[in-house]
Amino acid sequence: MSNQETTANFTTAEMEETITRISSHKGVEGVMIMNREGAIIQSTLDEDKAKTHSAALSELTAKASHIVGLLNRDDELTFLRIRSKQREIMVSPDKGFILVVLQNPNISEE
């Protein structure tokens, strides 16, 4: 994909800039942009991790979006946060893509 091509109104250069900016935050272990079907557009994760995460998180995001719509037809999912003892997964869905950030929540801010 060239820098002039767009995905969901964002150019590749804008996606790379966003990934670089988010990746620079303390504790961030990976950033991924995928389409709604789980196809990886950009990722800082290794290929196996990216495939595993994209498959699971695209499905989870679709289910969460459906539930939000069932509970209130006028509402939509804008952010999903999953936290465990060792990891935090933040999912920000948009019309054409899903932004995923994986981070270690146990790293102290200094």
Short mmCIF file of C-alpha atoms in Angstrom, two decimals:
data_model
loop_
_atom_site.label_atom_id
_atom_site.label_comp_id
_atom_site.label_asym_id
_atom_site.label_seq_id
_atom_site.Cartn_x
_atom_site.Cartn_y
_atom_site.Cartn_z
CA MET A 1 0.00 0.00 0.00
CA SER A 2 1.49 3.36 -0.98
CA ASN A 3 1.43 6.41 1.26
CA GLN A 4 -1.24 7.94 -0.95
CA GLU A 5 -3.67 5.05 -0.59
CA THR A 6 -6.20 5.32 2.19
CA THR A 7 -7.91 2.94 4.57
CA ALA A 8 -11.00 4.30 6.30
CA ASN A 9 -9.94 7.88 5.46
CA PHE A 10 -6.42 7.48 6.87
CA THR A 11 -3.30 7.28 4.75
CA THR A 12 -0.59 4.75 5.48
CA ALA A 13 1.66 7.60 6.64
CA GLU A 14 -0.99 8.75 9.13
CA MET A 15 -1.38 5.19 10.42
CA GLU A 16 2.38 4.81 10.84
CA GLU A 17 2.55 8.16 12.66
CA THR A 18 -0.26 7.09 15.00
CA ILE A 19 1.39 3.74 15.71
CA THR A 20 4.74 5.42 16.40
CA ARG A 21 3.13 7.98 18.73
CA ILE A 22 1.19 5.37 20.69
CA SER A 23 4.15 2.97 20.82
CA SER A 24 6.28 5.63 22.50
CA HIS A 25 4.13 5.58 25.63
CA LYS A 26 5.51 3.72 28.62
CA GLY A 27 4.26 0.14 28.91
CA VAL A 28 2.96 -0.19 25.36
CA GLU A 29 3.90 -3.63 24.04
CA GLY A 30 2.14 -3.51 20.69
CA VAL A 31 -0.18 -1.57 18.42
CA MET A 32 -2.29 -2.98 15.64
CA ILE A 33 -4.70 -1.57 13.08
CA MET A 34 -7.04 -4.05 11.42
CA ASN A 35 -10.23 -3.94 9.42
CA ARG A 36 -13.56 -5.01 10.91
CA GLU A 37 -13.09 -8.55 9.62
CA GLY A 38 -9.74 -8.91 11.41
CA ALA A 39 -7.41 -8.45 8.43
CA ILE A 40 -4.23 -6.79 9.70
CA ILE A 41 -3.46 -3.44 8.08
CA GLN A 42 -0.47 -2.39 10.24
CA SER A 43 1.07 -3.96 13.35
CA THR A 44 4.08 -3.78 15.61
CA LEU A 45 3.43 -7.35 16.83
CA ASP A 46 5.14 -10.38 15.36
CA GLU A 47 3.07 -12.15 12.70
CA ASP A 48 1.81 -15.01 14.90
CA LYS A 49 0.74 -12.72 17.76
CA ALA A 50 -0.87 -10.29 15.33
CA LYS A 51 -2.92 -13.07 13.69
CA THR A 52 -4.02 -14.51 17.04
CA HIS A 53 -4.99 -11.13 18.45
CA SER A 54 -6.72 -9.90 15.30
CA ALA A 55 -8.90 -13.00 15.01
CA ALA A 56 -9.97 -12.96 18.65
CA LEU A 57 -10.36 -9.20 19.02
CA SER A 58 -12.29 -8.61 15.79
CA GLU A 59 -14.79 -11.26 16.90
CA LEU A 60 -14.99 -9.85 20.44
CA THR A 61 -15.44 -6.31 19.11
CA ALA A 62 -18.26 -7.43 16.81
CA LYS A 63 -20.02 -9.17 19.71
CA ALA A 64 -19.56 -6.21 22.05
CA SER A 65 -20.88 -3.84 19.37
CA HIS A 66 -23.90 -6.07 18.88
CA ILE A 67 -24.63 -6.15 22.62
CA VAL A 68 -24.37 -2.36 22.93
CA GLY A 69 -26.82 -2.03 20.03
CA LEU A 70 -29.21 -4.54 21.62
CA LEU A 71 -29.22 -2.66 24.90
CA ASN A 72 -29.80 0.71 23.22
CA ARG A 73 -30.47 1.07 19.50
CA ASP A 74 -29.25 4.67 19.57
CA ASP A 75 -25.87 3.77 21.04
CA GLU A 76 -22.68 2.30 19.58
CA LEU A 77 -19.45 0.85 20.92
CA THR A 78 -16.68 3.45 20.98
CA PHE A 79 -14.09 1.81 23.25
CA LEU A 80 -13.45 -1.59 24.80
CA ARG A 81 -10.94 -2.19 27.58
CA ILE A 82 -9.84 -5.59 28.85
CA ARG A 83 -7.53 -5.79 31.83
CA SER A 84 -5.89 -8.79 33.41
CA LYS A 85 -3.15 -9.03 36.02
CA GLN A 86 -0.43 -8.85 33.38
CA ARG A 87 -1.92 -7.13 30.35
CA GLU A 88 -4.32 -4.47 29.25
CA ILE A 89 -5.93 -4.53 25.82
CA MET A 90 -7.60 -1.37 24.56
CA VAL A 91 -9.78 -1.56 21.47
CA SER A 92 -11.06 1.48 19.62
CA PRO A 93 -13.42 0.53 16.77
CA ASP A 94 -14.28 2.93 13.96
CA LYS A 95 -16.43 2.50 10.86
CA GLY A 96 -13.73 0.90 8.71
CA PHE A 97 -11.05 -0.29 11.10
CA ILE A 98 -10.16 -1.27 14.66
CA LEU A 99 -7.21 0.17 16.59
CA VAL A 100 -5.77 -2.17 19.25
CA VAL A 101 -3.20 -1.26 21.90
CA LEU A 102 -1.57 -3.88 24.14
CA GLN A 103 0.19 -2.65 27.22
CA ASN A 104 1.62 -3.73 30.52
CA PRO A 105 -0.38 -1.84 33.17
CA ASN A 106 2.16 -2.68 35.87
CA ILE A 107 4.92 -0.41 34.58
CA SER A 108 5.09 2.60 36.89
CA GLU A 109 5.07 6.09 35.48
CA GLU A 110 8.24 7.93 36.46
#
